mmCIF file of C-alpha atoms and ligand atoms in Angstrom:
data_model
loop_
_atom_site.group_PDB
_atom_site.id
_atom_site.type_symbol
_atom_site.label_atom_id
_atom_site.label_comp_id
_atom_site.label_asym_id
_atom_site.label_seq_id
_atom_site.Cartn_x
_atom_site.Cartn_y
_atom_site.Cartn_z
ATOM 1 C CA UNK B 851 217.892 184.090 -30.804
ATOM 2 C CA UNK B 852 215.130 183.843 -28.181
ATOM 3 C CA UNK B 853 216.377 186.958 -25.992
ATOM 4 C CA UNK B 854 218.265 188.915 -28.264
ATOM 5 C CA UNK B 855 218.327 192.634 -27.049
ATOM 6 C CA UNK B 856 216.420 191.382 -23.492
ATOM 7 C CA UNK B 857 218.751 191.998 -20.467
ATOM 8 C CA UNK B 858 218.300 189.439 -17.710
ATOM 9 C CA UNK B 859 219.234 188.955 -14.195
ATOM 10 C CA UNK B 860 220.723 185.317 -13.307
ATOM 11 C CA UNK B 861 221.584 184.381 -9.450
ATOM 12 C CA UNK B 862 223.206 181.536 -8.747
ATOM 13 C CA UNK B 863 225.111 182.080 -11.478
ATOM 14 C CA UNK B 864 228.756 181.067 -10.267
ATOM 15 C CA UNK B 865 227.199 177.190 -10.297
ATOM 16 C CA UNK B 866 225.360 174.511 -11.520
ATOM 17 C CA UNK B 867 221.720 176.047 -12.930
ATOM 18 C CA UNK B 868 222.317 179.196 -12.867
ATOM 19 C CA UNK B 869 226.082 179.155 -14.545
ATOM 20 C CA UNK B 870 224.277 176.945 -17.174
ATOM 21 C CA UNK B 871 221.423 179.340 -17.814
ATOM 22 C CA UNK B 872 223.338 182.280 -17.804
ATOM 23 C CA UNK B 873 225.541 181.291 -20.831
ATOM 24 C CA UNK B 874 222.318 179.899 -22.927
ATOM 25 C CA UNK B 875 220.667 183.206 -22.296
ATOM 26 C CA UNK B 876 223.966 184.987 -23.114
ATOM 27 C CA UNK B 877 223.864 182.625 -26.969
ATOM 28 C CA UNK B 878 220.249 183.553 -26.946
ATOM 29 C CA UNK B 879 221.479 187.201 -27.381
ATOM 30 C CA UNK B 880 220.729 188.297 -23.879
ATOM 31 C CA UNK B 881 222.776 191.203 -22.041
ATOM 32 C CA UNK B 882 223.481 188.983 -18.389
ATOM 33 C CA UNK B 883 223.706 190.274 -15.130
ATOM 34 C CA UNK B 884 225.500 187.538 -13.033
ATOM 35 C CA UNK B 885 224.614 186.964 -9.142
ATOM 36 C CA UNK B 886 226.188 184.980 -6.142
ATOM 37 C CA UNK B 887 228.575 185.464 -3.573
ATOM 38 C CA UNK B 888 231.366 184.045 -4.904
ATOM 39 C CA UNK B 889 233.476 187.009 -6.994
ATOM 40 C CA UNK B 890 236.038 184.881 -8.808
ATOM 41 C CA UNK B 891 233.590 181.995 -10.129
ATOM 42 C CA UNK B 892 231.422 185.105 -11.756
ATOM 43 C CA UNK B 893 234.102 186.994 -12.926
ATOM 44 C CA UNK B 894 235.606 184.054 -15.266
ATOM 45 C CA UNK B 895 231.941 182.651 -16.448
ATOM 46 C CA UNK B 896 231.399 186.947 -17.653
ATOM 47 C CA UNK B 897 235.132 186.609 -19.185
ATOM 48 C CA UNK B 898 233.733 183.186 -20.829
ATOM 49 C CA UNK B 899 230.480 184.577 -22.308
ATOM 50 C CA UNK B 900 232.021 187.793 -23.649
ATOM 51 C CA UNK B 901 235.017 185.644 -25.391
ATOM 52 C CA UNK B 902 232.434 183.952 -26.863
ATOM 53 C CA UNK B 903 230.637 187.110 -28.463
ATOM 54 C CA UNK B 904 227.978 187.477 -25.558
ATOM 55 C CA UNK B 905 227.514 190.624 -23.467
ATOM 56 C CA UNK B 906 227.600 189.877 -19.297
ATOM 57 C CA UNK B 907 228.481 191.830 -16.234
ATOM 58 C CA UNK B 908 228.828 190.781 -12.520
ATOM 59 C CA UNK B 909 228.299 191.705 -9.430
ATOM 60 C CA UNK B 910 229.033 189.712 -5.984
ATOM 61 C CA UNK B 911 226.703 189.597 -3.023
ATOM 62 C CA UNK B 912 224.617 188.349 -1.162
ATOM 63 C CA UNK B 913 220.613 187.598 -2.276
ATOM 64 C CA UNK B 914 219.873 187.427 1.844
ATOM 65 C CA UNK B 915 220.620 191.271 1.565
ATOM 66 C CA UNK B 916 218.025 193.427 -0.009
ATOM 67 C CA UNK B 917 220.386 196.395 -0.971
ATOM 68 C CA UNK B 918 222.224 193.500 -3.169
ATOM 69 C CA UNK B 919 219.137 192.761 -5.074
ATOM 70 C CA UNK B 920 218.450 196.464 -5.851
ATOM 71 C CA UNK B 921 222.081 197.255 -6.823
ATOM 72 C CA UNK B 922 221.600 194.141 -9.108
ATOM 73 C CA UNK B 923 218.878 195.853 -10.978
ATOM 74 C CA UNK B 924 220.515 199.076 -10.962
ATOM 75 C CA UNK B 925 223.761 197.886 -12.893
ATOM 76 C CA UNK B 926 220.901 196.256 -15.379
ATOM 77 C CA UNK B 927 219.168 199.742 -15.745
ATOM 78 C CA UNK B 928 222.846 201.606 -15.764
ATOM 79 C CA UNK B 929 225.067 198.930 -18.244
ATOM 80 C CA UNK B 930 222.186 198.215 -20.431
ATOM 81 C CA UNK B 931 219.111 200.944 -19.944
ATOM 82 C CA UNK B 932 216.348 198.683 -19.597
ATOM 83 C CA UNK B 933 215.690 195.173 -17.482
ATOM 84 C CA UNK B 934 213.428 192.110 -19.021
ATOM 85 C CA UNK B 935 214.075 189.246 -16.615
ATOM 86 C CA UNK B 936 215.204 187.800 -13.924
ATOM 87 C CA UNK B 937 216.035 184.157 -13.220
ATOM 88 C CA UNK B 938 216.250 184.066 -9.677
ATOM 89 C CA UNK B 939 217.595 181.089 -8.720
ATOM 90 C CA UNK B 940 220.002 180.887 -5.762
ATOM 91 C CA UNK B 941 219.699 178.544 -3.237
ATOM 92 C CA UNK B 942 220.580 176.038 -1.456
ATOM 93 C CA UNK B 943 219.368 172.697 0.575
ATOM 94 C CA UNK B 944 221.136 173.641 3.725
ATOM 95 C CA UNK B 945 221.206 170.906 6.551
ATOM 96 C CA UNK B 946 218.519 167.523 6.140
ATOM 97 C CA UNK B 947 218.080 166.968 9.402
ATOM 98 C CA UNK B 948 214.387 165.973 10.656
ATOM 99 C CA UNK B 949 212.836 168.931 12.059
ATOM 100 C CA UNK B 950 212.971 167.424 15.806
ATOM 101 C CA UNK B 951 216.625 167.975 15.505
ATOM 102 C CA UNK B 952 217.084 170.738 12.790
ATOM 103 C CA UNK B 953 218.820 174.042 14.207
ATOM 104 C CA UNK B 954 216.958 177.323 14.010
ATOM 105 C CA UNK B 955 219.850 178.330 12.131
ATOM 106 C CA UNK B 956 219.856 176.195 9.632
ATOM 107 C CA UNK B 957 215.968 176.735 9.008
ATOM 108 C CA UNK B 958 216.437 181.171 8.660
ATOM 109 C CA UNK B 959 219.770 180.208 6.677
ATOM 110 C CA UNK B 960 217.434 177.698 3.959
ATOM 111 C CA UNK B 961 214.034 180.299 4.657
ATOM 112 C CA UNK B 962 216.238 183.201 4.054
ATOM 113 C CA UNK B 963 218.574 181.677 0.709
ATOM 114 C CA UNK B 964 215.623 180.621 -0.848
ATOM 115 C CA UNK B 965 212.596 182.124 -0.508
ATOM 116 C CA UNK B 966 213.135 185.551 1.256
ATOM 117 C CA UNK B 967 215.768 186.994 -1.193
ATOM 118 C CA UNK B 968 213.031 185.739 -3.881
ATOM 119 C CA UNK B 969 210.751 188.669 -2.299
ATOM 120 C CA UNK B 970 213.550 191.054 -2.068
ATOM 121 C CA UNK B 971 214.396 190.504 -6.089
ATOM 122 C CA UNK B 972 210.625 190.983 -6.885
ATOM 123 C CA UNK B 973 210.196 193.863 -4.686
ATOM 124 C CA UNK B 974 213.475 195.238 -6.730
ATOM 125 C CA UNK B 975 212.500 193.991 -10.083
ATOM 126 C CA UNK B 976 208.691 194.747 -10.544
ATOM 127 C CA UNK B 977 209.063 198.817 -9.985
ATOM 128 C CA UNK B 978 211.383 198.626 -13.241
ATOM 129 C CA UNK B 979 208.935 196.017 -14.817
ATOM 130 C CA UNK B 980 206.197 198.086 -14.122
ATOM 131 C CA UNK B 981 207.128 201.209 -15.527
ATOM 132 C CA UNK B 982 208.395 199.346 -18.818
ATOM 133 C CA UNK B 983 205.028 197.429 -19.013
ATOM 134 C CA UNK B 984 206.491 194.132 -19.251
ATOM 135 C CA UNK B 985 208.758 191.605 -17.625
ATOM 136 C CA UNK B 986 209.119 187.987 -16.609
ATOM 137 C CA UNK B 987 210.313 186.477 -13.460
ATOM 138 C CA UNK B 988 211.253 182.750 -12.918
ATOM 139 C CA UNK B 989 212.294 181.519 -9.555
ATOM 140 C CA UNK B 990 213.848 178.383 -9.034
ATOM 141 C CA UNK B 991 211.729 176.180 -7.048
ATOM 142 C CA UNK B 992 212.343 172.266 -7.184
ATOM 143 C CA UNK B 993 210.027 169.528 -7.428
ATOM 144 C CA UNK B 994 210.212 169.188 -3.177
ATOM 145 C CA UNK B 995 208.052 171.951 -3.481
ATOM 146 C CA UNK B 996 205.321 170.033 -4.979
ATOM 147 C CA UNK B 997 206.224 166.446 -3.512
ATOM 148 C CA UNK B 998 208.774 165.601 -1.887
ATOM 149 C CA UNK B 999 210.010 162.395 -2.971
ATOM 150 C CA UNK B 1000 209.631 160.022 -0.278
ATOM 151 C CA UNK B 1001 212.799 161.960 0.651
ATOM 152 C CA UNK B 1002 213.033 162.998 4.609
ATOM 153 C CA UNK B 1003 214.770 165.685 5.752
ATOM 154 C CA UNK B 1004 213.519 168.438 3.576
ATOM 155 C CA UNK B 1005 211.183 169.940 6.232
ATOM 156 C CA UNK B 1006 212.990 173.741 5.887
ATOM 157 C CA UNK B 1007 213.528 173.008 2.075
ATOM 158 C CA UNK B 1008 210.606 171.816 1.086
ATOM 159 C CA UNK B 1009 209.050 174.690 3.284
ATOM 160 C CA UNK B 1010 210.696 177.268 1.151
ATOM 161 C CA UNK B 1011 210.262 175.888 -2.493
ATOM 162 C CA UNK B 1012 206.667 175.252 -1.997
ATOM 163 C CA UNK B 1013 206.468 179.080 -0.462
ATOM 164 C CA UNK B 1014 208.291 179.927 -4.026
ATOM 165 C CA UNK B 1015 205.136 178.443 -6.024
ATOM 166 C CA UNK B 1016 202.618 180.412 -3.369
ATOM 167 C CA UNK B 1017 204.813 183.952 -3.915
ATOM 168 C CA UNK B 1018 205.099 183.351 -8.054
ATOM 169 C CA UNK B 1019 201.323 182.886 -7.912
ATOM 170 C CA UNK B 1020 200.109 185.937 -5.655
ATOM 171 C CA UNK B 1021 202.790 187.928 -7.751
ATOM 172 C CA UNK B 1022 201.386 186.653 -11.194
ATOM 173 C CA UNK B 1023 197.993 187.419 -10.048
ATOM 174 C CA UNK B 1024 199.489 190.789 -8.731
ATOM 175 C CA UNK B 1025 200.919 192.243 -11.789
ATOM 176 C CA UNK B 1026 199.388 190.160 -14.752
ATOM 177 C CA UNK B 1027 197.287 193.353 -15.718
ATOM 178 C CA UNK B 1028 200.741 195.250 -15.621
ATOM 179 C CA UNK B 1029 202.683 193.225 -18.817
ATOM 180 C CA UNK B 1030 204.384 191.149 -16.066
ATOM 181 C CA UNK B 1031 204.749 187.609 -16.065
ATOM 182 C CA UNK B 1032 205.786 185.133 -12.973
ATOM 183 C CA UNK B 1033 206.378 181.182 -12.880
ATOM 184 C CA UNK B 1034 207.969 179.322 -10.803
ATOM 185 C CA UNK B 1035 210.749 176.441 -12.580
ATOM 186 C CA UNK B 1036 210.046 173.043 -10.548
ATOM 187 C CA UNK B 1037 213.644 170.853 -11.891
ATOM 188 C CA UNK B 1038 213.866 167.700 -10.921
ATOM 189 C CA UNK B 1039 217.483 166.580 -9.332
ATOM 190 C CA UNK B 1040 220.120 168.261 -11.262
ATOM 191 C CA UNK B 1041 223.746 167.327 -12.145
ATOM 192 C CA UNK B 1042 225.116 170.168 -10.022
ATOM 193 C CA UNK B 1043 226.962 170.570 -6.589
ATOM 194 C CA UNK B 1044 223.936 170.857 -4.294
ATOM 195 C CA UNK B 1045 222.745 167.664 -6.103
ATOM 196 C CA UNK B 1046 225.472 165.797 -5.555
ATOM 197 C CA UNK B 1047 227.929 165.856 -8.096
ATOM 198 C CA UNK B 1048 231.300 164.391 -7.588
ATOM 199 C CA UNK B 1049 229.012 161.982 -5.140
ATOM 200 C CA UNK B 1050 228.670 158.523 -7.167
ATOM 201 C CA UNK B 1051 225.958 156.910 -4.585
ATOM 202 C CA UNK B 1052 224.370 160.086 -3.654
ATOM 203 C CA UNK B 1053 223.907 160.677 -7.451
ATOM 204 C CA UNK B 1054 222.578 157.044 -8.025
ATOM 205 C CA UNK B 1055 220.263 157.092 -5.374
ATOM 206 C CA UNK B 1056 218.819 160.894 -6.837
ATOM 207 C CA UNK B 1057 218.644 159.183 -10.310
ATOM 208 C CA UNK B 1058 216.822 156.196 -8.894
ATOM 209 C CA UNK B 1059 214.232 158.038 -7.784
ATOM 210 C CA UNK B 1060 213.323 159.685 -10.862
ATOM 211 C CA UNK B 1061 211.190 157.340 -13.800
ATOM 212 C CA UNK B 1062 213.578 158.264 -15.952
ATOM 213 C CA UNK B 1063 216.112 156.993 -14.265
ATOM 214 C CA UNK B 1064 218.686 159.379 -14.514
ATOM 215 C CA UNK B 1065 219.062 163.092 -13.238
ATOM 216 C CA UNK B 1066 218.766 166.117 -15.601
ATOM 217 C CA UNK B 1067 221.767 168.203 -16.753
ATOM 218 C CA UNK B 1068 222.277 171.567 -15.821
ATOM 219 C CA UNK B 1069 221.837 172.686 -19.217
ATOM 220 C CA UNK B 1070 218.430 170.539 -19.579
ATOM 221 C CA UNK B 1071 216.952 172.998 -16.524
ATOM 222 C CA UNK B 1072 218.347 175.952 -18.646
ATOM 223 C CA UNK B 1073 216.142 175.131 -21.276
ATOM 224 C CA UNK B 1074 212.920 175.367 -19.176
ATOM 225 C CA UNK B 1075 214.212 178.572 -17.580
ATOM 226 C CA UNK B 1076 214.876 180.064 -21.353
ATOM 227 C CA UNK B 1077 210.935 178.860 -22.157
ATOM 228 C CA UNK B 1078 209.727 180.810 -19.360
ATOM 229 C CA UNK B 1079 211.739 183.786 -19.901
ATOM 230 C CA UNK B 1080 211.153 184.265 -23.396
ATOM 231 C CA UNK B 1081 207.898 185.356 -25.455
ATOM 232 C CA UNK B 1082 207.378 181.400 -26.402
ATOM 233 C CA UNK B 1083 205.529 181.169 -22.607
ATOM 234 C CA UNK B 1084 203.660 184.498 -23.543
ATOM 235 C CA UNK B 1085 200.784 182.972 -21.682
ATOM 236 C CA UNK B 1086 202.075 181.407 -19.216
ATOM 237 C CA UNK B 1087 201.857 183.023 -15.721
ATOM 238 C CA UNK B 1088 201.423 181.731 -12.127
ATOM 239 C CA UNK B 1089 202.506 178.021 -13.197
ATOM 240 C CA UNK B 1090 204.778 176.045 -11.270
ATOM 241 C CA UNK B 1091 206.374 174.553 -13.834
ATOM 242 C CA UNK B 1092 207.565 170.753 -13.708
ATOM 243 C CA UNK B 1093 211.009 169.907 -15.122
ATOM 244 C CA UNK B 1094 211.661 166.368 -13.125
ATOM 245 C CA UNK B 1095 212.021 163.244 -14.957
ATOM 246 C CA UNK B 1096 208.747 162.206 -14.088
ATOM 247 C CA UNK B 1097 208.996 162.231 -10.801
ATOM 248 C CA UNK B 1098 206.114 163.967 -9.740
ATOM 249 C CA UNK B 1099 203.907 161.340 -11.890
ATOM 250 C CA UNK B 1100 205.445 158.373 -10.309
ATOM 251 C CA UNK B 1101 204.062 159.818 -6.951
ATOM 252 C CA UNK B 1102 200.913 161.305 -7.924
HETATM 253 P P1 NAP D 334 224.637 175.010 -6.977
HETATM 254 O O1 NAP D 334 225.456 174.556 -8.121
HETATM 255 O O2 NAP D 334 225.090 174.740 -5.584
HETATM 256 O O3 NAP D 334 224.341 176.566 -7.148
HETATM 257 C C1 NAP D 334 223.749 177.326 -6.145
HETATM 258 C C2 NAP D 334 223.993 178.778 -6.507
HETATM 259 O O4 NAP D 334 223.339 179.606 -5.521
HETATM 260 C C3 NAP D 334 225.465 179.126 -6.499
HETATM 261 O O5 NAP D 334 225.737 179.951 -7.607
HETATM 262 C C4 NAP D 334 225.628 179.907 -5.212
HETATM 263 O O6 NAP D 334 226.645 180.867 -5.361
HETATM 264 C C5 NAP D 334 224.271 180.598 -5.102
HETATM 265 N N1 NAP D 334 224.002 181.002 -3.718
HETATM 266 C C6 NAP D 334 223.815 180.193 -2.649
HETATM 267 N N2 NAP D 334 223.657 180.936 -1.544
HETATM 268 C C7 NAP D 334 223.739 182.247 -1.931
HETATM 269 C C8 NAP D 334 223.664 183.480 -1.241
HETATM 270 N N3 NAP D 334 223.444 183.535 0.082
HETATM 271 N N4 NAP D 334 223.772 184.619 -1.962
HETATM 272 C C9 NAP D 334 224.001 184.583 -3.286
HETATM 273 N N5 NAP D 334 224.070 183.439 -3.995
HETATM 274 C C10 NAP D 334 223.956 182.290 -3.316
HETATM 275 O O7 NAP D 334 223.176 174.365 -7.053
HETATM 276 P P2 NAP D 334 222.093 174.268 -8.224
HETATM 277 O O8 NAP D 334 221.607 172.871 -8.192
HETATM 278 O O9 NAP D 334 222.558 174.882 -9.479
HETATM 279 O O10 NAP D 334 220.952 175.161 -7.560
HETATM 280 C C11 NAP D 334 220.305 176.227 -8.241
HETATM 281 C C12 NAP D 334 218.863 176.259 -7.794
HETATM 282 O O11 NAP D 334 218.220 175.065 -8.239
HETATM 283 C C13 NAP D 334 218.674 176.283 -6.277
HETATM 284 O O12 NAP D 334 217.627 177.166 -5.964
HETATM 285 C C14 NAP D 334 218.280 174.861 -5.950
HETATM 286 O O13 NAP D 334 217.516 174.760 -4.768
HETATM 287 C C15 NAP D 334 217.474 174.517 -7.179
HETATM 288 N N6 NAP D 334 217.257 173.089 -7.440
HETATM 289 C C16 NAP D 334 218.330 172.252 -7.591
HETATM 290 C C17 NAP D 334 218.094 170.909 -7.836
HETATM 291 C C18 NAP D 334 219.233 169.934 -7.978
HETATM 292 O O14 NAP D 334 218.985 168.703 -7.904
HETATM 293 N N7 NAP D 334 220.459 170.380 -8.210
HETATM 294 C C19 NAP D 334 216.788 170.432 -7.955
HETATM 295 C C20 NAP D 334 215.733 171.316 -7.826
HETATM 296 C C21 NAP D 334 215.976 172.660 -7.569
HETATM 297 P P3 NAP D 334 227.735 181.275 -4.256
HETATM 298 O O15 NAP D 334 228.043 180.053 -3.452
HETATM 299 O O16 NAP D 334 228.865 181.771 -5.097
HETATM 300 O O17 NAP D 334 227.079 182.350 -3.471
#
């Protein structure tokens, strides 16, 4: 039981990564607080976990709003008296145009999803952190943040993943003194809805790209999210972490 008795904050958690990582963390004896907008997918993943012996409670929003990210931490604190983690993962890719003909829309919609709400849930979670002397924070980058592929299109969310890597590491360097750990979790592409599942040539085309020749499970990611999260990355802090298949090694 790597978390057991830790209480941990998972958005994203009605899909994909974050559904994924929220259940291993729940059979790693974490208390879960599950995040994303959509009420009924969060609802029957906390009805899942607690059938299964785990302990999870929900709450809908959304991570563009900062209230939502404090009221996140606050049913932590209230439900379980203490917060350990958060896994903030939510995001999405949002529109791959080039940037000549990319919307300003679609640029604050990716900015905001991804990298904003990641310094609204610190500004929420380090207070709590602080005052406990310890915590760890993961956010969910991607490996566009460190290279993008050979992929086009990923000007806004490339943009914001890398900008997840720069705010782990002035964060880490922040609040290392203060018990608090933050990384940054780099996946490679993912067997989930925003990386094309139920998409046979989009998938093949991802999976081509990668050494490996395949794309990881949700479940693999979870792994790397657990690492970070529990006291077996004790000294890990500032790292952009690099969960891709190779990928990053075929470029470099
Ligand atoms: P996914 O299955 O589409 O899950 C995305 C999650 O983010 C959903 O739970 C969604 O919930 C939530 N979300 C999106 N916008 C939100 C908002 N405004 N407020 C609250 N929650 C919101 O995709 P995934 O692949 O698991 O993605 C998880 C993370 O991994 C993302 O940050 C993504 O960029 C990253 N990533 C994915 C891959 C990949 O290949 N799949 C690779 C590298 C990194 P609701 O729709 O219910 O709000």
């Amino acid at each position: 039981m790597e978390l057991e008795g830790k209480t941990i904050i998972v958005t994203g958690a009605s899909s994909g990564i974050g559904a994924a990582a929220a259940s291993l963390f729940a059979e790693e004896g974490a208390n879960v607080i599950l995040g994303a907008r959509r009420s009924a997918e969060l609802e029957s993943l906390a009805e899942r976990i607690k059938g299964s012996g785990g302990n999870a409670t929900w709450l809908a929003g959304d991570v563009r709003d900062q209230n939502y990210s404090e009221a996140l931490v606050e049913l932590a604190l209230k439900e379980y008296g203490e917060l350990d983690g958060a896994f903030n993962n939510a995001g999405i890719v949002g529109d791959m145009s080039p940037v000549p003909e990319m919307q300003i829309d679609n640029w604050h919609d990716v900015l905001g999803i991804n990298l904003t709400a990641a310094f609204f849930a610190a500004k929420a979670q380090i207070p709590v952190f602080r005052k406990q002397g310890h915590g760890s924070i993961v956010f969910t980058s991607s490996f566009v943040g460190f290279s993008n592929g050979g992929m086009s299109g990923m000007g806004a969310y490339a943009a914001s993943k890398a900008g997840l890597i720069g705010l782990a590491q002035s964060l880490a360097t922040e609040h290392a003194s203060e018990g608090i750990r933050v990384n940054a979790l780099l996946p490679g592409g993912t067997v989930t809805p925003a990386g094309g599942e139920g998409n046979p040539d989009v998938l093949a085309y991802i999976a081509d790209l990668h050494p490996m020749k395949r794309m990881a499970s949700a479940a693999e990611i979870a792994q790397a999210a657990l690492f970070l999260l529990s006291d077996r990355s004790s000294f890990m802090t500032g790292s952009p972490m690099i969960v891709d298949g190779g990928m990053s090694v075929r470029l470099a």
